[in-house]
mmCIF file of C-alpha atoms in Angstrom:
data_model
loop_
_atom_site.group_PDB
_atom_site.id
_atom_site.type_symbol
_atom_site.label_atom_id
_atom_site.label_comp_id
_atom_site.label_asym_id
_atom_site.label_seq_id
_atom_site.Cartn_x
_atom_site.Cartn_y
_atom_site.Cartn_z
ATOM 1 C CA MET A 1 114.669 65.557 45.695
ATOM 2 C CA SER A 2 111.975 68.142 45.168
ATOM 3 C CA ASP A 3 109.817 66.769 42.317
ATOM 4 C CA ALA A 4 108.901 70.420 41.640
ATOM 5 C CA TRP A 5 108.630 69.631 37.926
ATOM 6 C CA ALA A 6 105.976 66.969 38.711
ATOM 7 C CA GLU A 7 103.787 69.378 40.670
ATOM 8 C CA ARG A 8 102.925 71.149 37.429
ATOM 9 C CA SER A 9 99.888 69.918 35.551
ATOM 10 C CA GLY A 10 99.303 69.463 31.840
ATOM 11 C CA LEU A 11 102.748 68.001 31.200
ATOM 12 C CA THR A 12 103.610 65.985 28.126
ATOM 13 C CA ALA A 13 105.925 62.983 28.091
ATOM 14 C CA ILE A 14 107.550 60.435 25.813
ATOM 15 C CA LEU A 15 107.081 56.971 27.296
ATOM 16 C CA ILE A 16 107.763 53.314 26.684
ATOM 17 C CA THR A 17 104.445 51.942 27.874
ATOM 18 C CA VAL A 18 104.169 48.294 28.787
ATOM 19 C CA PRO A 19 100.509 47.655 29.618
ATOM 20 C CA GLU A 20 101.308 43.942 29.276
ATOM 21 C CA LEU A 21 103.035 44.225 32.659
ATOM 22 C CA ALA A 22 99.995 45.662 34.481
ATOM 23 C CA ALA A 23 98.839 42.283 35.778
ATOM 24 C CA TYR A 24 102.369 41.724 37.082
ATOM 25 C CA THR A 25 103.115 45.183 38.557
ATOM 26 C CA ASP A 26 99.690 46.270 39.822
ATOM 27 C CA ARG A 27 100.267 44.458 43.146
ATOM 28 C CA TRP A 28 102.731 47.248 43.964
ATOM 29 C CA ARG A 29 101.491 50.111 41.805
ATOM 30 C CA ALA A 30 97.886 49.845 43.138
ATOM 31 C CA VAL A 31 99.054 50.764 46.655
ATOM 32 C CA SER A 32 101.619 53.367 45.602
ATOM 33 C CA ARG A 33 101.015 57.074 45.115
ATOM 34 C CA SER A 34 102.766 59.779 43.124
ATOM 35 C CA SER A 35 104.292 62.479 45.331
ATOM 36 C CA ALA A 36 102.544 65.051 43.121
ATOM 37 C CA ARG A 37 99.138 63.267 43.200
ATOM 38 C CA PRO A 38 99.073 61.429 46.572
ATOM 39 C CA GLN A 39 95.321 60.873 46.565
ATOM 40 C CA VAL A 40 95.351 58.520 43.549
ATOM 41 C CA PRO A 41 97.142 55.154 43.075
ATOM 42 C CA LEU A 42 99.688 54.949 40.259
ATOM 43 C CA THR A 43 97.477 52.394 38.495
ATOM 44 C CA GLU A 44 94.799 55.071 38.008
ATOM 45 C CA LEU A 45 97.188 57.727 36.722
ATOM 46 C CA ILE A 46 99.297 55.959 34.118
ATOM 47 C CA PRO A 47 100.038 52.443 32.827
ATOM 48 C CA PRO A 48 103.324 50.704 33.644
ATOM 49 C CA HIS A 49 106.035 52.495 31.703
ATOM 50 C CA VAL A 50 109.636 53.511 31.332
ATOM 51 C CA THR A 51 109.886 57.272 31.092
ATOM 52 C CA VAL A 52 111.907 58.407 28.103
ATOM 53 C CA LEU A 53 111.455 62.160 28.603
ATOM 54 C CA VAL A 54 109.301 64.209 30.966
ATOM 55 C CA PRO A 55 108.490 67.028 30.804
ATOM 56 C CA TRP A 56 108.532 67.155 27.029
ATOM 57 C CA VAL A 57 107.502 70.216 24.962
ATOM 58 C CA ALA A 58 104.318 71.845 26.284
ATOM 59 C CA GLU A 59 102.486 71.840 22.936
ATOM 60 C CA PRO A 60 104.150 69.345 20.581
ATOM 61 C CA THR A 61 104.080 70.401 16.955
ATOM 62 C CA ASP A 62 104.486 68.306 13.824
ATOM 63 C CA ALA A 63 108.104 69.519 13.770
ATOM 64 C CA ASP A 64 108.653 68.219 17.328
ATOM 65 C CA VAL A 65 107.226 64.814 16.384
ATOM 66 C CA ALA A 66 109.426 64.766 13.269
ATOM 67 C CA ARG A 67 112.464 65.590 15.419
ATOM 68 C CA LEU A 68 111.593 62.669 17.711
ATOM 69 C CA ARG A 69 111.038 60.354 14.740
ATOM 70 C CA SER A 70 114.478 61.304 13.394
ATOM 71 C CA ALA A 71 116.094 60.741 16.812
ATOM 72 C CA VAL A 72 114.822 57.133 16.997
ATOM 73 C CA SER A 73 114.962 56.244 13.298
ATOM 74 C CA SER A 74 118.098 54.132 13.724
ATOM 75 C CA VAL A 75 116.729 52.181 16.712
ATOM 76 C CA GLN A 76 115.170 48.930 15.545
ATOM 77 C CA PRO A 77 112.332 47.312 17.528
ATOM 78 C CA PHE A 78 113.590 44.967 20.236
ATOM 79 C CA GLY A 79 112.473 42.662 23.018
ATOM 80 C CA LEU A 80 112.210 44.327 26.415
ATOM 81 C CA SER A 81 112.326 42.417 29.684
ATOM 82 C CA PHE A 82 112.374 43.385 33.357
ATOM 83 C CA PRO A 83 114.410 40.710 35.194
ATOM 84 C CA THR A 84 115.537 42.595 38.319
ATOM 85 C CA ALA A 85 114.258 45.072 40.892
ATOM 86 C CA GLY A 86 116.056 47.818 42.745
ATOM 87 C CA GLN A 87 115.544 51.169 44.367
ATOM 88 C CA PHE A 88 116.814 54.715 44.160
ATOM 89 C CA PRO A 89 118.248 56.456 47.238
ATOM 90 C CA ASN A 90 114.896 58.208 47.796
ATOM 91 C CA GLY A 91 113.145 54.818 48.227
ATOM 92 C CA THR A 92 111.464 54.562 44.824
ATOM 93 C CA ALA A 93 111.333 50.878 43.866
ATOM 94 C CA TRP A 94 111.662 49.872 40.217
ATOM 95 C CA LEU A 95 112.143 47.119 37.693
ATOM 96 C CA LYS A 96 115.207 47.386 35.465
ATOM 97 C CA PRO A 97 114.615 47.228 31.704
ATOM 98 C CA GLU A 98 116.862 44.967 29.642
ATOM 99 C CA PRO A 99 118.727 45.327 27.387
ATOM 100 C CA PHE A 100 119.602 48.231 29.668
ATOM 101 C CA ASP A 101 122.304 49.756 27.458
ATOM 102 C CA THR A 102 119.944 49.776 24.462
ATOM 103 C CA VAL A 103 117.212 51.494 26.476
ATOM 104 C CA ARG A 104 119.688 53.984 27.944
ATOM 105 C CA SER A 105 121.038 54.750 24.458
ATOM 106 C CA LEU A 106 117.476 55.343 23.246
ATOM 107 C CA LEU A 107 116.905 57.818 26.087
ATOM 108 C CA GLN A 108 120.201 59.576 25.332
ATOM 109 C CA SER A 109 119.204 59.970 21.666
ATOM 110 C CA VAL A 110 115.929 61.600 22.676
ATOM 111 C CA PHE A 111 117.655 63.847 25.255
ATOM 112 C CA ALA A 112 120.092 65.008 22.556
ATOM 113 C CA ALA A 113 117.213 65.806 20.195
ATOM 114 C CA PHE A 114 115.445 67.919 22.843
ATOM 115 C CA PRO A 115 118.133 69.760 24.828
ATOM 116 C CA GLU A 116 115.549 72.377 25.810
ATOM 117 C CA CYS A 117 113.668 69.656 27.753
ATOM 118 C CA PRO A 118 116.032 68.356 30.436
ATOM 119 C CA PRO A 119 114.868 65.030 31.921
ATOM 120 C CA TYR A 120 112.768 65.503 35.049
ATOM 121 C CA GLY A 121 113.121 69.262 34.716
ATOM 122 C CA GLY A 122 116.903 68.992 35.111
ATOM 123 C CA GLU A 123 116.642 67.344 38.517
ATOM 124 C CA PHE A 124 118.102 64.071 37.205
ATOM 125 C CA PRO A 125 120.299 64.959 34.207
ATOM 126 C CA ASP A 126 121.684 61.402 34.077
ATOM 127 C CA ALA A 127 118.280 59.720 34.256
ATOM 128 C CA GLN A 128 118.362 55.942 34.691
ATOM 129 C CA PRO A 129 115.768 53.959 32.712
ATOM 130 C CA HIS A 130 113.370 52.167 35.057
ATOM 131 C CA LEU A 131 109.765 51.091 35.529
ATOM 132 C CA THR A 132 108.506 52.477 38.849
ATOM 133 C CA ILE A 133 106.595 49.927 40.900
ATOM 134 C CA SER A 134 106.436 51.885 44.149
ATOM 135 C CA SER A 135 106.971 55.560 44.863
ATOM 136 C CA SER A 136 109.452 56.935 47.362
ATOM 137 C CA THR A 137 106.909 57.019 50.204
ATOM 138 C CA GLU A 138 105.771 53.398 49.778
ATOM 139 C CA GLY A 139 108.953 51.923 48.330
ATOM 140 C CA GLY A 140 111.998 50.640 50.091
ATOM 141 C CA PRO A 141 113.848 47.408 50.763
ATOM 142 C CA ALA A 142 110.700 45.389 51.587
ATOM 143 C CA VAL A 143 109.118 46.168 48.202
ATOM 144 C CA VAL A 144 112.377 45.431 46.386
ATOM 145 C CA ALA A 145 112.732 42.082 48.228
ATOM 146 C CA GLU A 146 109.127 41.192 47.392
ATOM 147 C CA ALA A 147 109.653 42.117 43.732
ATOM 148 C CA GLN A 148 112.907 40.121 43.526
ATOM 149 C CA ALA A 149 111.118 37.075 44.990
ATOM 150 C CA ALA A 150 108.235 37.509 42.520
ATOM 151 C CA LEU A 151 110.653 37.806 39.593
ATOM 152 C CA ALA A 152 112.510 34.678 40.719
ATOM 153 C CA ALA A 153 109.263 32.699 40.991
ATOM 154 C CA THR A 154 107.609 33.978 37.814
ATOM 155 C CA PRO A 155 109.508 36.339 35.502
ATOM 156 C CA ALA A 156 107.746 39.442 34.236
ATOM 157 C CA PRO A 157 106.531 39.126 30.635
ATOM 158 C CA THR A 158 108.880 40.132 27.832
ATOM 159 C CA VAL A 159 107.392 42.638 25.391
ATOM 160 C CA GLN A 160 108.341 43.800 21.924
ATOM 161 C CA LEU A 161 109.167 47.511 21.876
ATOM 162 C CA THR A 162 108.082 48.941 18.521
ATOM 163 C CA GLU A 163 107.176 52.545 19.339
ATOM 164 C CA LEU A 164 107.393 55.397 21.807
ATOM 165 C CA GLY A 165 104.138 56.796 23.129
ATOM 166 C CA LEU A 166 103.317 60.495 23.323
ATOM 167 C CA TRP A 167 101.360 61.266 26.473
ATOM 168 C CA ARG A 168 99.651 64.267 28.077
ATOM 169 C CA GLU A 169 98.584 64.734 31.664
ATOM 170 C CA ASP A 170 95.071 66.060 32.270
ATOM 171 C CA ALA A 171 93.994 68.484 35.009
ATOM 172 C CA ASP A 172 93.332 65.587 37.398
ATOM 173 C CA GLY A 173 96.821 64.145 36.962
ATOM 174 C CA ALA A 174 95.796 61.190 34.796
ATOM 175 C CA TRP A 175 97.821 60.562 31.647
ATOM 176 C CA HIS A 176 96.393 59.882 28.175
ATOM 177 C CA GLN A 177 98.183 58.840 25.009
ATOM 178 C CA PHE A 178 97.760 61.237 22.093
ATOM 179 C CA GLY A 179 100.217 59.759 19.610
ATOM 180 C CA ALA A 180 103.105 57.415 18.939
ATOM 181 C CA VAL A 181 106.358 57.373 17.025
ATOM 182 C CA PRO A 182 107.588 54.063 15.602
ATOM 183 C CA LEU A 183 111.120 52.839 16.134
ATOM 184 C CA GLY A 184 113.291 52.230 13.088
#
């Protein structure tokens, strides 16, 4: 995995942000670093989230936002939970969003609406929805075991997903929301 797409700055993204999970996930995210911004913990770059599409269009227009709105117009708001942890082959540890098939279908709808923006720059064309809790360099089986134990003891909060956030990365690698598109 190269993460070459992530080394660019000024990216835009469509995200499912779940700041309600920060108190739950910061124990892992505060000591984890992005491979593209290793000097800063994940907690200082971006809130807990499930990536829908990154990189998105460089300079989103009203037409791009309308295209996104149309792509998610049939998706009604729903409850989103994170009952299990796992990891990708590169070591990145994550929480799995449920209902997984609904989240995956939402991502597929957005991918279809923006074929010129392959997920993760085309590196992961079959992107799996997840909430990263630890990057590849700090992740691994120990983090997954700790997360599974934490989830068994006290489940992560369930949130109501009502919108997708539109985000832009600044020159320092921190992300800021600049808009939102409602579901349904």
